[in-house]
């Protein structure tokens, strides 16, 4: 297939490289010359505009920072420029409302489109082991699925347009709240004089067990190897967790959902980010909880 890829940053770079590895011809466009030259090294063809990149392709994949940029790129340079038969896939994390609007505009212009945000970070993007949550019609999903499979280990149809973004922010709101709950628990266990490895051995086999503890333990030297064992470098940045929590709060307001734990997680991650910790892994928030008097 001939595929245009727009936005080859930390995530998109690896994803486009995996499309090349799977045998596709990939037309790359990014505003950053550095991102474009990395894409060229991995076998993509470099383009100097979105319009040129999408001409004559079978599919357009985007991996961009936010909903405003996605809406502008599709409205200005993809719709009416890509061939009518092309399938459009936006893999960025954006708000549910913007995702639905961009797809509605694409459908009105005669295209099929899905929202397909990802779970998994830069390492999974490079390794081709992302999980995609897809919103769109059955017909659009059937066309998007083989392309997404070349970049991930799981592709799940979440429902109609916007459902992929809804699933993504619901999942990450739960992750943010469960990470903070795990962090405050370990901080308190330590203050109560428990050996943290012993507490892990107990709780990981008891009813407190959860992913933030057993797959991503925020305590160095306890549980599997995680960013905590690497001074909280790498992993999933605090700034990105905060972005997803803000999207979750917007979504909660739009449907009058009562989310006290999600709201508190959003507040705590905002404070942690404002204190200059945006690039640290999100599990580093344990440091502030340990420091509390
Ligand atoms: P990034 O900033 O590294 O990459 C974004 C790229 O888009 C940059 O190279 C930038 O130059 C390019 N760009 C911006 N505006 C553009 C435009 N108008 N036209 C073309 N290119 C443009 O970000 P990232 O970490 O790759 O994240 C991309 C998306 O994936 C975001 O929506 C993010 O929330 C989501 N996401 C990221 C992670 C992660 O761990 N990094 C995990 C899951 C989801």
Coordinates of C-alpha atoms and ligand atoms in Angstrom, one line a residue:
X1 CA 0.0 0.0 0.0
X2 CA 1.0 3.6 -0.4
X3 CA 0.6 5.4 2.9
X4 CA 1.1 9.1 3.9
X5 CA 2.3 9.5 7.5
X6 CA 2.0 12.9 9.1
X7 CA 3.8 13.6 12.4
X8 CA 6.9 11.5 12.8
X9 CA 8.0 12.5 16.3
X10 CA 8.8 10.2 19.2
X11 CA 5.8 7.9 18.4
X12 CA 5.2 8.5 14.7
X13 CA 8.8 7.9 13.8
X14 CA 8.8 4.3 15.0
X15 CA 5.3 3.6 13.7
X16 CA 6.2 4.8 10.2
X17 CA 9.3 2.7 10.3
X18 CA 7.2 -0.4 11.0
X19 CA 4.9 0.3 8.1
X20 CA 8.1 0.4 5.9
X21 CA 9.2 -2.9 7.4
X22 CA 5.8 -4.4 6.6
X23 CA 6.4 -3.6 2.9
X24 CA 4.4 -0.3 2.5
X25 CA 5.6 2.7 0.6
X26 CA 5.5 5.5 3.2
X27 CA 5.3 9.2 2.3
X28 CA 6.4 11.2 5.3
X29 CA 5.6 14.8 6.3
X30 CA 6.6 16.6 9.5
X31 CA 7.3 20.3 10.3
X32 CA 10.6 19.2 11.9
X33 CA 13.4 18.7 9.5
X34 CA 15.1 16.4 12.1
X35 CA 12.1 14.2 12.3
X36 CA 11.8 14.0 8.5
X37 CA 15.5 13.0 8.1
X38 CA 15.1 10.3 10.7
X39 CA 12.1 9.0 8.8
X40 CA 14.1 9.0 5.6
X41 CA 16.8 6.9 7.3
X42 CA 14.1 4.3 8.1
X43 CA 13.0 4.1 4.5
X44 CA 10.2 6.7 4.2
X45 CA 10.1 9.1 1.3
X46 CA 10.4 12.8 2.4
X47 CA 7.8 15.4 1.4
X48 CA 7.7 19.1 1.9
X49 CA 3.9 19.5 2.3
X50 CA 1.0 17.4 3.5
X51 CA -0.7 18.0 0.2
X52 CA 2.1 16.5 -1.8
X53 CA 2.5 13.6 0.7
X54 CA -1.2 12.6 0.5
X55 CA -1.5 12.7 -3.3
X56 CA -2.2 9.3 -4.8
X57 CA -2.1 7.3 -1.5
X58 CA -4.3 4.5 -0.3
X59 CA -4.2 5.6 3.4
X60 CA -3.3 8.6 5.6
X61 CA -2.0 8.1 9.1
X62 CA -1.5 11.0 11.5
X63 CA 0.3 11.1 14.9
X64 CA 0.2 14.7 16.0
X65 CA 0.3 16.6 19.3
X66 CA -3.3 17.7 19.8
X67 CA -6.8 18.1 18.5
X68 CA -6.4 21.6 17.2
X69 CA -3.5 20.6 15.0
X70 CA -5.3 17.4 13.8
X71 CA -8.4 19.4 12.9
X72 CA -6.3 22.0 11.0
X73 CA -4.2 19.5 9.1
X74 CA -7.2 17.4 7.9
X75 CA -9.3 20.4 7.0
X76 CA -6.6 22.4 5.2
X77 CA -4.5 19.7 3.6
X78 CA -5.9 16.2 3.6
X79 CA -9.7 16.5 2.8
X80 CA -10.1 17.1 -0.9
X81 CA -6.4 16.4 -1.5
X82 CA -6.0 12.7 -0.7
X83 CA -7.8 10.4 -3.2
X84 CA -11.5 9.8 -2.2
X85 CA -10.9 6.1 -1.8
X86 CA -8.2 6.6 0.8
X87 CA -8.8 5.5 4.4
X88 CA -7.9 8.1 7.0
X89 CA -6.5 7.1 10.5
X90 CA -5.8 9.5 13.3
X91 CA -3.6 7.8 15.9
X92 CA -3.0 11.0 18.0
X93 CA -4.5 11.3 21.5
X94 CA -7.1 14.1 21.2
X95 CA -10.4 15.1 22.8
X96 CA -13.5 13.0 21.9
X97 CA -15.4 15.9 20.5
X98 CA -12.6 17.0 18.1
X99 CA -12.2 13.4 17.0
X100 CA -15.9 13.1 16.2
X101 CA -15.9 16.4 14.3
X102 CA -12.9 15.6 12.2
X103 CA -14.4 12.3 11.2
X104 CA -17.8 13.9 10.5
X105 CA -16.0 16.4 8.2
X106 CA -14.1 13.6 6.5
X107 CA -17.2 11.5 5.9
X108 CA -19.0 14.6 4.6
X109 CA -16.1 15.0 2.1
X110 CA -16.5 11.4 1.0
X111 CA -13.8 9.6 3.1
X112 CA -13.8 6.8 5.6
X113 CA -12.0 7.7 8.8
X114 CA -11.2 6.1 12.2
X115 CA -9.8 7.5 15.5
X116 CA -7.2 5.0 16.6
X117 CA -5.2 6.3 19.7
X118 CA -2.6 4.0 21.2
X119 CA -1.6 2.5 24.5
X120 CA 2.1 1.9 24.9
X121 CA 4.9 4.4 24.7
X122 CA 7.9 5.1 22.5
X123 CA 9.5 1.6 23.0
X124 CA 6.2 -0.1 21.9
X125 CA 6.0 2.3 18.9
X126 CA 9.5 1.3 17.9
X127 CA 8.9 -2.4 18.5
X128 CA 5.5 -2.5 16.7
X129 CA 3.8 -3.7 19.9
X130 CA 1.2 -0.8 20.4
X131 CA -2.4 -1.5 21.4
X132 CA -4.9 0.5 19.2
X133 CA -8.4 1.4 20.4
X134 CA -10.4 2.2 17.3
X135 CA -13.6 4.3 16.9
X136 CA -15.5 4.2 13.6
X137 CA -18.0 2.2 11.5
X138 CA -17.5 -1.6 11.0
X139 CA -16.6 -0.9 7.3
X140 CA -13.9 1.7 8.3
X141 CA -12.5 -0.5 11.0
X142 CA -12.2 -3.5 8.6
X143 CA -10.1 -1.3 6.3
X144 CA -8.0 0.3 9.1
X145 CA -7.3 -3.0 11.0
X146 CA -4.6 -4.5 8.7
X147 CA -2.7 -1.2 8.6
X148 CA -2.8 -0.8 12.4
X149 CA -1.8 -4.5 12.8
X150 CA 1.5 -3.7 11.1
X151 CA 2.2 -1.2 13.9
X152 CA 0.8 -3.0 16.9
X153 CA 0.1 -6.2 18.8
X154 CA -3.6 -5.6 19.4
X155 CA -6.2 -3.7 17.4
X156 CA -9.6 -3.4 19.2
X157 CA -12.8 -2.0 17.8
X158 CA -14.1 0.2 20.6
X159 CA -17.3 1.4 18.9
X160 CA -18.4 4.3 16.7
X161 CA -16.5 7.5 15.9
X162 CA -14.8 8.9 19.0
X163 CA -15.0 5.6 20.9
X164 CA -11.2 5.0 20.5
X165 CA -10.5 8.3 22.2
X166 CA -13.1 7.7 24.9
X167 CA -11.6 4.3 25.7
X168 CA -8.1 5.8 25.8
X169 CA -8.9 8.6 28.3
X170 CA -11.0 6.4 30.5
X171 CA -8.1 3.9 30.7
X172 CA -5.6 6.6 31.4
X173 CA -7.8 8.2 34.0
X174 CA -7.9 4.9 35.8
X175 CA -4.1 4.5 35.4
X176 CA -3.4 8.0 36.8
X177 CA -5.6 7.4 39.8
X178 CA -4.3 3.8 40.4
X179 CA -0.7 5.0 40.2
X180 CA -1.2 7.6 42.8
X181 CA -3.1 5.2 45.1
X182 CA -0.2 2.7 44.7
X183 CA 2.4 5.4 45.4
X184 CA 0.6 6.7 48.5
X185 CA 0.2 3.2 49.8
X186 CA 3.9 2.3 49.5
X187 CA 4.8 5.7 51.1
X188 CA 2.6 4.9 54.0
X189 CA 3.8 1.3 54.3
X190 CA 7.3 2.6 54.6
X191 CA 6.3 5.1 57.3
X192 CA 4.6 2.2 59.2
X193 CA 7.9 0.4 59.2
X194 CA 7.0 -2.3 56.6
X195 CA 9.8 -3.7 54.4
X196 CA 8.6 -2.6 51.0
X197 CA 9.6 -5.9 49.2
X198 CA 7.7 -7.9 51.8
X199 CA 4.7 -5.6 51.4
X200 CA 4.9 -6.0 47.6
X201 CA 5.0 -9.8 48.0
X202 CA 1.9 -9.6 50.2
X203 CA -0.2 -7.0 48.3
X204 CA 0.7 -8.3 44.8
X205 CA -1.0 -11.6 45.9
X206 CA -3.8 -9.9 47.8
X207 CA -6.8 -7.7 46.9
X208 CA -4.7 -4.5 46.5
X209 CA -3.0 -6.0 43.5
X210 CA -3.1 -3.8 40.4
X211 CA -1.1 -3.0 37.2
X212 CA 0.6 0.1 38.6
X213 CA 2.0 -2.2 41.4
X214 CA 2.9 -5.4 39.6
X215 CA 3.8 -4.3 36.1
X216 CA 5.0 -0.7 36.8
X217 CA 6.1 -0.6 40.5
X218 CA 7.0 3.0 41.5
X219 CA 9.5 1.8 44.2
X220 CA 13.1 1.3 43.0
X221 CA 14.3 -2.3 43.5
X222 CA 10.8 -3.7 44.2
X223 CA 8.9 -5.8 41.6
X224 CA 9.9 -5.9 37.9
X225 CA 12.4 -3.5 36.4
X226 CA 10.6 -0.2 35.7
X227 CA 11.5 3.5 35.2
X228 CA 11.8 3.7 39.0
X229 CA 14.9 1.6 38.7
X230 CA 16.3 4.2 36.2
X231 CA 15.8 7.4 38.3
X232 CA 12.3 7.7 36.7
X233 CA 13.8 8.4 33.2
X234 CA 12.0 7.0 30.1
X235 CA 8.6 5.5 30.4
X236 CA 5.5 7.6 30.2
X237 CA 6.2 11.3 30.9
X238 CA 4.3 13.1 33.6
X239 CA 3.4 15.9 31.0
X240 CA 1.7 13.3 28.8
X241 CA -0.2 11.8 31.8
X242 CA -1.4 15.3 32.6
X243 CA -2.5 15.9 29.0
X244 CA -4.6 12.7 29.1
X245 CA -6.1 13.6 32.5
X246 CA -7.0 17.1 31.3
X247 CA -8.8 15.4 28.3
X248 CA -10.5 13.1 30.7
X249 CA -11.7 16.0 32.8
X250 CA -13.1 17.8 29.7
X251 CA -14.9 14.6 28.7
X252 CA -16.3 14.1 32.2
X253 CA -17.7 17.6 32.3
X254 CA -19.3 17.1 28.8
X255 CA -21.3 14.1 29.9
X256 CA -21.8 15.2 33.6
X257 CA -19.8 12.2 34.9
X258 CA -18.8 12.4 38.6
X259 CA -15.1 11.5 38.7
X260 CA -13.7 12.5 42.1
X261 CA -10.6 10.2 42.0
X262 CA -9.8 11.2 38.4
X263 CA -10.2 14.9 39.3
X264 CA -7.8 14.5 42.3
X265 CA -5.3 12.7 40.1
X266 CA -5.5 15.5 37.6
X267 CA -4.8 18.1 40.3
X268 CA -1.9 16.2 41.8
X269 CA -0.3 15.6 38.4
X270 CA -0.7 19.3 37.5
X271 CA 1.1 20.2 40.7
X272 CA 3.9 17.7 40.1
X273 CA 4.2 19.0 36.5
X274 CA 4.3 22.7 37.6
X275 CA 7.1 21.8 40.0
X276 CA 9.3 21.0 37.0
X277 CA 8.8 17.2 36.8
X278 CA 7.1 17.1 33.4
X279 CA 9.7 14.9 31.8
X280 CA 10.0 12.4 34.6
X281 CA 8.0 9.1 34.3
X282 CA 4.6 9.5 35.9
X283 CA 5.4 7.0 38.7
X284 CA 7.9 9.6 40.0
X285 CA 5.0 11.2 41.8
X286 CA 5.8 8.8 44.7
X287 CA 8.6 11.2 45.6
X288 CA 6.1 14.0 46.6
X289 CA 4.0 11.6 48.5
X290 CA 7.0 10.3 50.4
X291 CA 8.1 13.8 51.2
X292 CA 4.8 14.8 52.8
X293 CA 5.2 15.5 56.5
Ligands
LIG1 P1 6.1 14.4 19.5 O1 6.0 15.9 19.9 O2 7.4 13.7 19.6 O3 5.7 14.3 17.9 C1 4.7 15.1 17.3 C2 5.2 15.4 15.9 O4 4.3 16.2 15.2 C3 6.5 16.3 15.9 O5 7.6 15.7 15.2 C4 6.0 17.6 15.3 O6 7.0 18.3 14.6 C5 4.9 17.2 14.4 N1 4.0 18.2 14.0 C6 3.4 19.1 14.8 N2 2.5 19.9 14.1 C7 2.6 19.4 12.8 C8 1.9 19.7 11.6 N3 1.0 20.7 11.6 N4 2.2 19.0 10.5 C9 3.1 18.0 10.5 N5 3.7 17.6 11.7 C10 3.5 18.3 12.8 O7 4.9 13.7 20.2 P2 4.7 12.1 20.4 O8 5.2 11.7 21.8 O9 5.1 11.4 19.2 O10 3.1 12.0 20.6 C11 2.3 12.1 19.4 C12 0.8 11.7 19.9 O11 0.8 10.4 20.5 C13 0.3 12.7 20.9 O12 -1.1 12.9 20.6 C14 0.5 11.9 22.2 O13 -0.5 12.3 23.2 C15 0.3 10.5 21.8 N6 0.9 9.5 22.6 C16 2.2 9.6 23.0 C17 2.8 8.6 23.8 C18 4.2 8.7 24.3 O14 4.6 8.0 25.1 N7 5.0 9.7 23.7 C19 2.0 7.5 24.2 C20 0.7 7.4 23.8 C21 0.2 8.4 23.0

